[in-house]
Tab-separated table of C-alpha atoms and ligand atoms in Angstrom:
chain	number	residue	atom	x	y	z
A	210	UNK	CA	2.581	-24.434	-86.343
A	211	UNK	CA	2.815	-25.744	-90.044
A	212	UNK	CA	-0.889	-27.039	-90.494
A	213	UNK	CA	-1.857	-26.813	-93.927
A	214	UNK	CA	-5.690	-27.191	-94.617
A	215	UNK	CA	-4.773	-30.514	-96.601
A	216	UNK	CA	-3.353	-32.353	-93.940
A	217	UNK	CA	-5.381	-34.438	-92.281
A	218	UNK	CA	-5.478	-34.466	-88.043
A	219	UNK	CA	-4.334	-38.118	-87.070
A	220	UNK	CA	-5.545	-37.812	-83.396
A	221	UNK	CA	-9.263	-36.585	-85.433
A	222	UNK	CA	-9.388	-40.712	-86.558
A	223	UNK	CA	-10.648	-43.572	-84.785
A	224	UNK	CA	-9.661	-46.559	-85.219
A	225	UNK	CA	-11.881	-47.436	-88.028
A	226	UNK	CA	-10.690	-44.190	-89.863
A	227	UNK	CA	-7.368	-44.925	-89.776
A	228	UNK	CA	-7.238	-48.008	-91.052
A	229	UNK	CA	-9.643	-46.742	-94.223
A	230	UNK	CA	-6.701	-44.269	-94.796
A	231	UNK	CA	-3.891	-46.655	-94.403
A	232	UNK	CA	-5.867	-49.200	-96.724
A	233	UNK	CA	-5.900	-46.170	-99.060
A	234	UNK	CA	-2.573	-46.066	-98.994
A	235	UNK	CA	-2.001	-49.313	-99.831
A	236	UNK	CA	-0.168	-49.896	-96.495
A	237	UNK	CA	-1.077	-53.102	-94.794
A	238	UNK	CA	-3.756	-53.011	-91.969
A	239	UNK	CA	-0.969	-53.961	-88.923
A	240	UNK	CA	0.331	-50.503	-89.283
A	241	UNK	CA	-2.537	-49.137	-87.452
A	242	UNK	CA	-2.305	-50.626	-84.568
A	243	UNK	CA	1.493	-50.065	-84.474
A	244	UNK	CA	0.893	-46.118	-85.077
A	245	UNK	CA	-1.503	-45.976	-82.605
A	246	UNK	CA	0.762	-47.400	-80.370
A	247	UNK	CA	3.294	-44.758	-80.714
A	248	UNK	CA	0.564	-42.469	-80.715
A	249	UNK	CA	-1.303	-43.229	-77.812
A	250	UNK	CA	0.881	-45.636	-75.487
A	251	UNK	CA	4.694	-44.496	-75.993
A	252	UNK	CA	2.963	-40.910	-76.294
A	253	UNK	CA	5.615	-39.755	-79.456
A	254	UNK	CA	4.738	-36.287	-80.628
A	255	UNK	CA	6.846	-36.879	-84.044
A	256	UNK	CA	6.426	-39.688	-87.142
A	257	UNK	CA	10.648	-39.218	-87.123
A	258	UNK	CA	10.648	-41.414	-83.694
A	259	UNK	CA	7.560	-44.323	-85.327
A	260	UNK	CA	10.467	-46.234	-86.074
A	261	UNK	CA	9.725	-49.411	-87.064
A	262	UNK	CA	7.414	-47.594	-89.625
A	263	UNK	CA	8.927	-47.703	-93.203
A	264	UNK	CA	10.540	-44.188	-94.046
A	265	UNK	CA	8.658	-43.652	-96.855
A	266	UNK	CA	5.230	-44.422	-94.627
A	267	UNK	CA	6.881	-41.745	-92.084
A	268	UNK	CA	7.363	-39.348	-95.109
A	269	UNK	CA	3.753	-39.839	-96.147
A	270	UNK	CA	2.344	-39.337	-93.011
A	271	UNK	CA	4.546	-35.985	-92.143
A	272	UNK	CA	3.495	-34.728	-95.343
A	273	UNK	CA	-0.702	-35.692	-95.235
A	274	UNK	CA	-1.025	-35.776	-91.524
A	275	UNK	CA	-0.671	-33.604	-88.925
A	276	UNK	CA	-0.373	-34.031	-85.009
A	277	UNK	CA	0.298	-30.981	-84.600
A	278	UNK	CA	-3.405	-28.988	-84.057
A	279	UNK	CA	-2.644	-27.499	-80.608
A	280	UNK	CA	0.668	-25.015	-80.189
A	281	UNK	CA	1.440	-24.061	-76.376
A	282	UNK	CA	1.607	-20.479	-76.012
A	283	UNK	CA	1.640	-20.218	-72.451
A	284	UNK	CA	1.576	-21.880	-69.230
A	285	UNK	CA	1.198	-21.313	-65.838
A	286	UNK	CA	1.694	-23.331	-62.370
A	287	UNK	CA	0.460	-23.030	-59.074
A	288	UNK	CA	2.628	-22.084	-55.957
A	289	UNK	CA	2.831	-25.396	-54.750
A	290	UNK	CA	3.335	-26.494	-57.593
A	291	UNK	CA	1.269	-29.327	-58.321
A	292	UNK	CA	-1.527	-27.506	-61.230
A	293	UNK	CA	-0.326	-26.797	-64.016
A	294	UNK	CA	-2.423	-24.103	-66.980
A	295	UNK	CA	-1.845	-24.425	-70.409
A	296	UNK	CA	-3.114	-22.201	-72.988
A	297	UNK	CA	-3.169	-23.726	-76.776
A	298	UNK	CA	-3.624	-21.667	-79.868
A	299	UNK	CA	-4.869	-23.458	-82.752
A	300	UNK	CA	-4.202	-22.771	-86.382
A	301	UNK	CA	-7.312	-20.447	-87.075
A	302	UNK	CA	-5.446	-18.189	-84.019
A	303	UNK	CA	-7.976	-19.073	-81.557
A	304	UNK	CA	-6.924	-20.218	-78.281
A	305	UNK	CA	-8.283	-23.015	-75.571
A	306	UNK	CA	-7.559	-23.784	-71.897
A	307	UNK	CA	-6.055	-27.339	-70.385
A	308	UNK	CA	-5.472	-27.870	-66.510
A	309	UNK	CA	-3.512	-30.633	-65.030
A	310	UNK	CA	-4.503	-31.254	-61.547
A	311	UNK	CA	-2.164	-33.339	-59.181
A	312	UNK	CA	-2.840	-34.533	-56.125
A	313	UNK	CA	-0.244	-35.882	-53.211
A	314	UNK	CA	-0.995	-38.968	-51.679
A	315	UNK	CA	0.675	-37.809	-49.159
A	316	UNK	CA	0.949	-34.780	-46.979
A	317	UNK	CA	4.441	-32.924	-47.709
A	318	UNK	CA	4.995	-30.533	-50.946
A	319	UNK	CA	6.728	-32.281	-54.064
A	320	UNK	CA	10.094	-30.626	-53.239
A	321	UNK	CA	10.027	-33.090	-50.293
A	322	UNK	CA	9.119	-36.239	-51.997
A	323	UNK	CA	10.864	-38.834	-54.737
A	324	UNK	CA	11.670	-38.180	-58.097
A	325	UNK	CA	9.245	-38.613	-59.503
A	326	UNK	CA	6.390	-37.173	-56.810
A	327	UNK	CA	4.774	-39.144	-54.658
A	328	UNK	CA	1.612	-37.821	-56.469
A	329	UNK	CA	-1.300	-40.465	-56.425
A	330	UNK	CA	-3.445	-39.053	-59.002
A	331	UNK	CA	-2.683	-36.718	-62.080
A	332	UNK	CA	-6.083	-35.474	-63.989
A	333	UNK	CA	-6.246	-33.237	-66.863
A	334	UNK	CA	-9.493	-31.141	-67.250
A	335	UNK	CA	-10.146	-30.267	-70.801
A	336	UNK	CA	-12.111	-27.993	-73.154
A	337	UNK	CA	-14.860	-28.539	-75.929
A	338	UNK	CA	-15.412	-25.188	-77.114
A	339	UNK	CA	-14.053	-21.996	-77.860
A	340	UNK	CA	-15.379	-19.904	-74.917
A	341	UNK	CA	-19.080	-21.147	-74.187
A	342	UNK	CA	-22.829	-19.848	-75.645
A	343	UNK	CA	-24.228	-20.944	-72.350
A	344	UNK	CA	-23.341	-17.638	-71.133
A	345	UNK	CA	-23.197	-18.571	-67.676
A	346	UNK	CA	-22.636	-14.408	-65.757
A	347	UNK	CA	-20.268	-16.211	-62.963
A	348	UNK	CA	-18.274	-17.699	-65.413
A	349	UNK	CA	-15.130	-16.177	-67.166
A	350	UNK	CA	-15.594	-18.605	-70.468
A	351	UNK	CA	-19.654	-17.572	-70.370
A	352	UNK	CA	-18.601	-14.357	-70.364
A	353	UNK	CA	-16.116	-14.088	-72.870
A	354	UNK	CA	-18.854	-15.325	-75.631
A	355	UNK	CA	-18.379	-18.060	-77.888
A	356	UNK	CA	-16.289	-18.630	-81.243
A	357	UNK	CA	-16.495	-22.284	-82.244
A	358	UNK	CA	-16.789	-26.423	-81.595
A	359	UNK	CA	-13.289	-27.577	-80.599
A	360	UNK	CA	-12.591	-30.813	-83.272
A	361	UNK	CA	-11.754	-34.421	-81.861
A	362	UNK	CA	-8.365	-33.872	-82.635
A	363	UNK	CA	-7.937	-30.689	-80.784
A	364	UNK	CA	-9.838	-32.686	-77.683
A	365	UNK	CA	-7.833	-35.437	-77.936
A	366	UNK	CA	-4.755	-33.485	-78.201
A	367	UNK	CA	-4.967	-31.624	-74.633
A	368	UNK	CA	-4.733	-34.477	-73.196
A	369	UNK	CA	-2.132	-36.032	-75.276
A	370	UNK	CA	-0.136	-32.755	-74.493
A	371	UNK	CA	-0.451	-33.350	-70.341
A	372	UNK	CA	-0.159	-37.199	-71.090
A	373	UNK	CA	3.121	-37.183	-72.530
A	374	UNK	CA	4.574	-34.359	-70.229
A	375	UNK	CA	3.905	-36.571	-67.029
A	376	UNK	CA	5.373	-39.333	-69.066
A	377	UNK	CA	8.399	-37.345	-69.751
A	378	UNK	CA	8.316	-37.341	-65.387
A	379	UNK	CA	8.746	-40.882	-64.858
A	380	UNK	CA	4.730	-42.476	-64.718
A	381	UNK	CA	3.859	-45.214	-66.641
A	382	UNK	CA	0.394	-44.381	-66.142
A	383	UNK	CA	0.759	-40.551	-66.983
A	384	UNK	CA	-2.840	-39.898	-66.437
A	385	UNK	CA	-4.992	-41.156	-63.770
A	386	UNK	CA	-8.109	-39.288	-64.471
A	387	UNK	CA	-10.044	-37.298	-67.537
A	388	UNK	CA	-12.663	-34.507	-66.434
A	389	UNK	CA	-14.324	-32.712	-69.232
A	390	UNK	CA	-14.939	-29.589	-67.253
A	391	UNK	CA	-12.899	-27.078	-69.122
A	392	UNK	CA	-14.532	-23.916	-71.685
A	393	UNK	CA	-17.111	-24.627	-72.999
A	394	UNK	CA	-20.475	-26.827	-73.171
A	395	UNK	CA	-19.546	-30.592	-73.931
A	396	UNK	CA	-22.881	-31.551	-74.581
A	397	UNK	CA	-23.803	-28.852	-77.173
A	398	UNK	CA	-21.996	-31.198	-79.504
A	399	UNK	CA	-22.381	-34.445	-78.269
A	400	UNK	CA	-20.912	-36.618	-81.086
A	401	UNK	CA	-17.740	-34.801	-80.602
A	402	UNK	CA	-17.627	-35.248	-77.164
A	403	UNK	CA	-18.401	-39.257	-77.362
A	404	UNK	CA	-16.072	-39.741	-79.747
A	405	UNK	CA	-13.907	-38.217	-76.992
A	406	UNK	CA	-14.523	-40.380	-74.659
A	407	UNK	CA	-14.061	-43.557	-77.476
A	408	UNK	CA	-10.250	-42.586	-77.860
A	409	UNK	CA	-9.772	-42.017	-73.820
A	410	UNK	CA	-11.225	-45.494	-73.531
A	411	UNK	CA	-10.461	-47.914	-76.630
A	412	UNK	CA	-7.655	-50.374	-75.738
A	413	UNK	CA	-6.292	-49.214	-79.009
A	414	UNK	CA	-5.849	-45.756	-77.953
A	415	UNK	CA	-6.039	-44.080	-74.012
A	416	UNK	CA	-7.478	-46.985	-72.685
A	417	UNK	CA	-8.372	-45.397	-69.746
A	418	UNK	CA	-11.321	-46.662	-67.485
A	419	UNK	CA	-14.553	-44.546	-67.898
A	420	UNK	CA	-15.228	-44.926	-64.593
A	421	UNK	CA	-12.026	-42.576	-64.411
A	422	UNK	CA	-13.509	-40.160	-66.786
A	423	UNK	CA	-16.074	-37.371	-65.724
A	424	UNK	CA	-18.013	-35.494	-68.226
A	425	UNK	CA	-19.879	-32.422	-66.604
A	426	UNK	CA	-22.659	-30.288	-68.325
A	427	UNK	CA	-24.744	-27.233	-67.890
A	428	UNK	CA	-27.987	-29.220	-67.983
A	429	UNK	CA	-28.353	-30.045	-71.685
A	430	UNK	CA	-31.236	-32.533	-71.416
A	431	UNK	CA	-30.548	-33.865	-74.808
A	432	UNK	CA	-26.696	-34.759	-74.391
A	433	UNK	CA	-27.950	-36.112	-70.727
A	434	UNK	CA	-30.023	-38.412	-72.867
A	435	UNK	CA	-27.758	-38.827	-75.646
A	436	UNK	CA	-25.478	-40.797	-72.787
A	437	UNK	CA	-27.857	-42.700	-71.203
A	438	UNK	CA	-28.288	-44.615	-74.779
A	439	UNK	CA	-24.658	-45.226	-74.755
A	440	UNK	CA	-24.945	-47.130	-72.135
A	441	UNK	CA	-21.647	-46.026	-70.333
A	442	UNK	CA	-19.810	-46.038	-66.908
A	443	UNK	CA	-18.281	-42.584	-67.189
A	444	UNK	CA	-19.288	-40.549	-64.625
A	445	UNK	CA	-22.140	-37.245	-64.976
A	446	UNK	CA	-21.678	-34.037	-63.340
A	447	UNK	CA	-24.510	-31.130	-63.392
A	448	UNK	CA	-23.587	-27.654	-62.950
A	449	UNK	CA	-26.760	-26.808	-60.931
A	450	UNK	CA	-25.906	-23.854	-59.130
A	451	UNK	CA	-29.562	-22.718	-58.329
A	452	UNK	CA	-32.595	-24.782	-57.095
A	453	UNK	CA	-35.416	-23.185	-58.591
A	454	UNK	CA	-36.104	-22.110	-62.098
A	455	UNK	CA	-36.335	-18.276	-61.699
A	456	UNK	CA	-32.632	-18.299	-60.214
A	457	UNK	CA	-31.228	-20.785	-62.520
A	458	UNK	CA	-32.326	-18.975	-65.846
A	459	UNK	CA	-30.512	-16.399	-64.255
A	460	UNK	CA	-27.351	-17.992	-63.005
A	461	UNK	CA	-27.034	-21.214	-65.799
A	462	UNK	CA	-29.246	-19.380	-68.846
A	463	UNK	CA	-29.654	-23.229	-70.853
A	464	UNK	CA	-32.705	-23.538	-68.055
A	465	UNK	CA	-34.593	-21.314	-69.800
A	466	UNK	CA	-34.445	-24.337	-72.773
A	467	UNK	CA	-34.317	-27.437	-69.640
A	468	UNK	CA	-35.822	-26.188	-66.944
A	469	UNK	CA	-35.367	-28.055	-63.693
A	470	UNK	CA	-38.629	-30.839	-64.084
A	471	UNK	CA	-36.830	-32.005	-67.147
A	472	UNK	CA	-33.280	-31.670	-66.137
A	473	UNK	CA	-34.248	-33.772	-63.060
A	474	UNK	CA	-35.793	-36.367	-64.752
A	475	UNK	CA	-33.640	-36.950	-67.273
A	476	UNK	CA	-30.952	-37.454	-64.353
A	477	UNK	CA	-33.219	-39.771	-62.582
A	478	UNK	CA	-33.606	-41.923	-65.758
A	479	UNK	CA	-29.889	-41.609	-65.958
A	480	UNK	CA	-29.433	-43.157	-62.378
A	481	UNK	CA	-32.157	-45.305	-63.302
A	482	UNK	CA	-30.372	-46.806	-66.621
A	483	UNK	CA	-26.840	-46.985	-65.277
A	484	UNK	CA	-27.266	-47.172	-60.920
A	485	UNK	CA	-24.719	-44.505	-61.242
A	486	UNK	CA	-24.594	-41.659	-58.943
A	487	UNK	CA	-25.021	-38.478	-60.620
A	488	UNK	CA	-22.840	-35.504	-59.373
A	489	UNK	CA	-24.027	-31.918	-58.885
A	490	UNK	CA	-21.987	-28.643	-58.746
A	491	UNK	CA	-22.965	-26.100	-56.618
A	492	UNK	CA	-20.962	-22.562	-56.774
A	493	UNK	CA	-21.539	-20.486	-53.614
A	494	UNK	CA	-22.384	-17.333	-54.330
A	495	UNK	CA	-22.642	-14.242	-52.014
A	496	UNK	CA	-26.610	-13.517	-51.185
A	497	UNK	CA	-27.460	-15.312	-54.116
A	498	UNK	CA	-28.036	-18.729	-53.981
A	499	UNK	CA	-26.274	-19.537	-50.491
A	500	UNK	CA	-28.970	-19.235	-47.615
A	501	UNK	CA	-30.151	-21.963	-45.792
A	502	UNK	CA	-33.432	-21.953	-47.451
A	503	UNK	CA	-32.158	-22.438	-50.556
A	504	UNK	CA	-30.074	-25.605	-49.391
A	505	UNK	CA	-33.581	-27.017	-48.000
A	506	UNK	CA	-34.809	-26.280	-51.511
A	507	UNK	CA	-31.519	-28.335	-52.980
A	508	UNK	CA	-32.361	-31.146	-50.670
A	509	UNK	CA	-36.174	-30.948	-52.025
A	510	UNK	CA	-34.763	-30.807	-55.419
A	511	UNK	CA	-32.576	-34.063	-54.995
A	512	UNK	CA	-34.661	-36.382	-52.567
A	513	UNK	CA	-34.231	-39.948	-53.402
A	514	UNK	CA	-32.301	-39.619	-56.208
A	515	UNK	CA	-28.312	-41.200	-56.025
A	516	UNK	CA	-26.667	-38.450	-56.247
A	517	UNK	CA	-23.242	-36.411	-54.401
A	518	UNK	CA	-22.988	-32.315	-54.114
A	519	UNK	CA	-20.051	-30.853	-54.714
A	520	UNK	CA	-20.002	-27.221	-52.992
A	521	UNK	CA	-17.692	-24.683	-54.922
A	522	UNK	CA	-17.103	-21.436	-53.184
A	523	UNK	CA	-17.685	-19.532	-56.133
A	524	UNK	CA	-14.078	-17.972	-57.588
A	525	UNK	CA	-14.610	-14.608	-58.555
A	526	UNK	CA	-14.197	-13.718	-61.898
A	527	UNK	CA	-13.027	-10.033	-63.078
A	528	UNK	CA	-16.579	-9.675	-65.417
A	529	UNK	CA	-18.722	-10.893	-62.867
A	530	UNK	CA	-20.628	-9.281	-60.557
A	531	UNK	CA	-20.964	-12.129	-57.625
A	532	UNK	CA	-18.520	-12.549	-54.926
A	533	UNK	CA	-18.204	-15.942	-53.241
A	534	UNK	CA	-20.188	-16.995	-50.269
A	535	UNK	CA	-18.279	-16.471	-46.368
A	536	UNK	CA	-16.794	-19.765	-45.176
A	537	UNK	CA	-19.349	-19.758	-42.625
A	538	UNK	CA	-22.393	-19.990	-44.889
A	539	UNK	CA	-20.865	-22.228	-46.919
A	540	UNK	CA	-20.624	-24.752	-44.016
A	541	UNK	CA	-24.257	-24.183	-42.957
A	542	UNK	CA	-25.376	-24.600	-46.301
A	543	UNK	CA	-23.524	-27.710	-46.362
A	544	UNK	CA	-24.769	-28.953	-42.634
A	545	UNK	CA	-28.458	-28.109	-44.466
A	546	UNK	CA	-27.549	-30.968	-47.184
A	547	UNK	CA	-26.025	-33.642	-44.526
A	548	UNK	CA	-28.637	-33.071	-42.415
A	549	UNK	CA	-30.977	-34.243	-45.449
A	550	UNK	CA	-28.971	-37.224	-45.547
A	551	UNK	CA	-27.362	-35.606	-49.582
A	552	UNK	CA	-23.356	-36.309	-49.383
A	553	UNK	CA	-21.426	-33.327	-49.803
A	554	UNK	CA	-18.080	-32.214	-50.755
A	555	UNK	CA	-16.384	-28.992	-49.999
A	556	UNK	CA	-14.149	-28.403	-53.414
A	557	UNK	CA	-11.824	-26.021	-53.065
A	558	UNK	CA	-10.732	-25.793	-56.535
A	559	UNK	CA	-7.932	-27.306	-57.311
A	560	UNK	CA	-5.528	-24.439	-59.526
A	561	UNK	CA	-7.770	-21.639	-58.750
A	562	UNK	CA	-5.379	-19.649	-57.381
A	563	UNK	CA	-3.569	-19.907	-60.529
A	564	UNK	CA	-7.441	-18.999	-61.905
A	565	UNK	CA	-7.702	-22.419	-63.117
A	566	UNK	CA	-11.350	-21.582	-62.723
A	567	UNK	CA	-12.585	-21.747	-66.543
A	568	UNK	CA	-11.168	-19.480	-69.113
A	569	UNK	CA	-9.210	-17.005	-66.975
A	570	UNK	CA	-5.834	-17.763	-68.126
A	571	UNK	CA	-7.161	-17.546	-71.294
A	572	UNK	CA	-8.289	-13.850	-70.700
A	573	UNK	CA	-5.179	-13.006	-68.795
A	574	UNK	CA	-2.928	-13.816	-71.789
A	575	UNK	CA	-5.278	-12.904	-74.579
A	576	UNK	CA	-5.516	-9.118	-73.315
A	577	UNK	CA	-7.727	-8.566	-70.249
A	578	UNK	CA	-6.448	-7.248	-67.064
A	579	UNK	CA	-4.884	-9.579	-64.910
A	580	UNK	CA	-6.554	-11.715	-62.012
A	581	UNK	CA	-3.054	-11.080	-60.141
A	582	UNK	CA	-1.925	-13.313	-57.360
A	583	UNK	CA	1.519	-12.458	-56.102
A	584	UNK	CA	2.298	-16.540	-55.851
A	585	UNK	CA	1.924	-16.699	-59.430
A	586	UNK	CA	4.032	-16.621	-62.308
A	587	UNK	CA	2.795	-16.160	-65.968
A	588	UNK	CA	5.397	-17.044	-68.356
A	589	UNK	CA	5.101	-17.040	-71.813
A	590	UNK	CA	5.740	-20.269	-73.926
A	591	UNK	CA	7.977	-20.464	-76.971
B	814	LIG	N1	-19.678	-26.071	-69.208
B	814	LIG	C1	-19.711	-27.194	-68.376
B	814	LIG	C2	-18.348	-27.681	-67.944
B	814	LIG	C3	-17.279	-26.679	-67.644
B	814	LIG	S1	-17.373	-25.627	-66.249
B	814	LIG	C4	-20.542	-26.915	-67.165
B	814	LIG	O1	-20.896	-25.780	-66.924
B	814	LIG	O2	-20.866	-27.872	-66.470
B	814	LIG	C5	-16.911	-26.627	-64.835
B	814	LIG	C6	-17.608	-26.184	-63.554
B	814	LIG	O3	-17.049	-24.948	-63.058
B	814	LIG	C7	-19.080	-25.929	-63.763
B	814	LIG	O4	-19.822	-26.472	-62.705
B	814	LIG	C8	-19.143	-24.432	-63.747
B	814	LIG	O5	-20.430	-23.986	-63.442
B	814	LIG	C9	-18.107	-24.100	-62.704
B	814	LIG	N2	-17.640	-22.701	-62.728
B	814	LIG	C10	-17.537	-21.870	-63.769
B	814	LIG	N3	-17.081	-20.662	-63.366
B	814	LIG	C11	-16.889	-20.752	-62.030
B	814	LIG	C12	-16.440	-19.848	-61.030
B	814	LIG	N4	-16.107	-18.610	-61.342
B	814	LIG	N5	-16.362	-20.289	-59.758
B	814	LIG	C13	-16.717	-21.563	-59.440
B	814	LIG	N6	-17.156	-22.461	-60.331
B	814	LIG	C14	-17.245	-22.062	-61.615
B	815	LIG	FE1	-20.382	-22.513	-70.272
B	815	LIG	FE2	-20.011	-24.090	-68.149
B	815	LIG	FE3	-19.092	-21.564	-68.156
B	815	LIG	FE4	-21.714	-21.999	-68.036
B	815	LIG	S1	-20.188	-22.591	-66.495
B	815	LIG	S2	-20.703	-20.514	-69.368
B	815	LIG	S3	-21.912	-23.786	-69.303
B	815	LIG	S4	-18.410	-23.201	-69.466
């Protein structure tokens, strides 16, 4: 990676931006649109192949800009091959998780199917942060303590990265789906975040559907808040994980700054504002927030409000000291919910038997002892 502190990340600039650097430049306005278009719809990851861009634009750009703020050091893919892991460093060394999850529309494994896969929908999860100063104990990223705000242009280029690789497959829609559930706390820095969101849904740019774009936080009432104004259709996830206070400062320490009363309400003046159904994780965890009382209590907790569960049986991580709920519990705790008329879905995590849960490949590559699973294959990226 040849980033020099001058250069200036392209994928960092909205549209706006761009066009007050190509004006500054003295280049006419229409090359915006026909950079972006390289950019974001042919998915180039080189000025050398912009080419109905003057050389000497292409020269300028190469030399100012950069697109070049994530390097792929490793990567990792699931045994049936349909999640892939990517681990980016950036150029101040640190590095940052990306998941592709695909999904068959079919039954059969991809060996089976056309070229490409019969694969109905292709979503990348991506990362905001440097691990995460929520500090969540289940969590691998919580755990691992937190460096730094990822920029736009690092955001932006994760799923670039996946974008073009399933382009490279045959799809002319590479992407189906955006969730921002990777390391770290989106919300904590909101503005980054929407501005996201702006280049995943602009025309100009991703142009991607928000309703095809979910943005899940820990319960920071301000960035729940910060949405609502925006007045968008992308959809909310909460990581609640324990329904009542004393647990949840435990389990999801940002309660302890949003407790529950306020986290609720701001989600039912988000349902309120949009009529969108608001989406809450649940991890199951062993004797800890898994008994059938406690699912009553969920129920309590989300009465009348439009809302879906989504049960996780909790991966275990190697710093934490939870294990995940038995099957069996898990399905009471989820007949507990139906039975209080709350949908429910069972997630098994996609990739996390490649520990796709957040920030393990990370910690696998970057030193700690390996999560092993004899299906998997770590191989280093050049
Ligand atoms: N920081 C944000 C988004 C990223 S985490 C948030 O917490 O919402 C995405 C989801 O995975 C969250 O619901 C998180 O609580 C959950 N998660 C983290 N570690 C997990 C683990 N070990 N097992 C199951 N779910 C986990
Ligand atoms: Fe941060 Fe989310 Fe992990 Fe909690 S679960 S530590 S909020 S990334």
């Amino acid at each position: 990676m040849n980033v020099t502190e001058k250069q200036i990340d392209l994928l960092s600039l909205d549209t706006h931006e761009l066009t007050g650097l190509i004006q500054s430049w003295n280049e006419p306005v229409y090359r915006v649109s026909q950079i972006q278009k390289w950019l974001y719809h042919e998915l180039v990851d080189s000025f050398d192949a912009m080419s109905n861009l003057p050389r000497a634009l292409r020269a300028r750009l190469r030399q100012e800009t950069t697109l070049e703020s994530l390097k792929l050091i490793a990567a990792q893919d699931s045994a049936d091959g349909l999640t892939r892991k990517a681990l980016f460093q950036m150029a101040d060394g640190q590095t940052v998780e990306t998941v592709l999850m695909r999904y068959l529309d079919a039954p059969g494994s991809p060996e089976d199917s056309t070229d490409p896969p019969n694969i109905a929908r292709r979503t990348v999860c991506i990362s905001t942060q440097v691990g995460c100063p929520v500090g969540c104990p289940f969590c691998e990223t919580g755990q691992a303590g937190y460096i730094r705000n990822l920029t736009l242009g690092q955001v932006v280029a994760q799923v670039l990265y996946f974008a073009r690789e399933q382009k490279r497959q045959g799809y002319a829609t590479p992407l189906t789906n955006i969730v921002i559930m990777g390391m770290g706390e989106p919300f904590m820095k909101f503005n980054v975040t929407w501005r996201a969101i702006e280049a995943f849904t602009d025309p100009a740019r991703l142009g991607m559907g928000a309703r095809r774009i979910t943005v899940s936080t820990s319960g920071y009432v301000d960035g729940i808040r910060a949405l609502i104004e925006k007045h968008s259709q992308v959809n909310l996830a909460i990581s609640l994980h324990a329904p009542d206070d004393a647990l949840r400062d435990e389990l999801v320490p940002v309660n302890r700054k949003y407790p529950l009363r306020e986290l609720m309400q701001a989600c039912r003046d988000y349902v309120r504002a949009t009529h969108r159904r608001v989406t809450f994780e649940y991890a199951l965890m062993d004797g800890i927030n898994d008994s059938p009382a406690q699912a009553q209590a969920v129920a309590q907790l989300l009465a009348g409000l439009l809302c879906h569960v989504n049960l996780i049986p909790l991966n275990p991580t190697s710093a934490s000291p939870y294990q995940r709920s038995p099957y069996k519990r898990v399905l009471e705790f989820q007949r507990v919910l139906n039975q209080a008329n709350i949908p429910t879905t069972l997630r098994v995590e996609k990739g996390i038997e490649i520990a796709a849960g957040c920030g393990q490949l990370r910690q696998q590559v970057t030193g700690r002892k390996l999560q092993t699973d004899k299906n998997v294959e770590l191989q280093p990226v050049t």
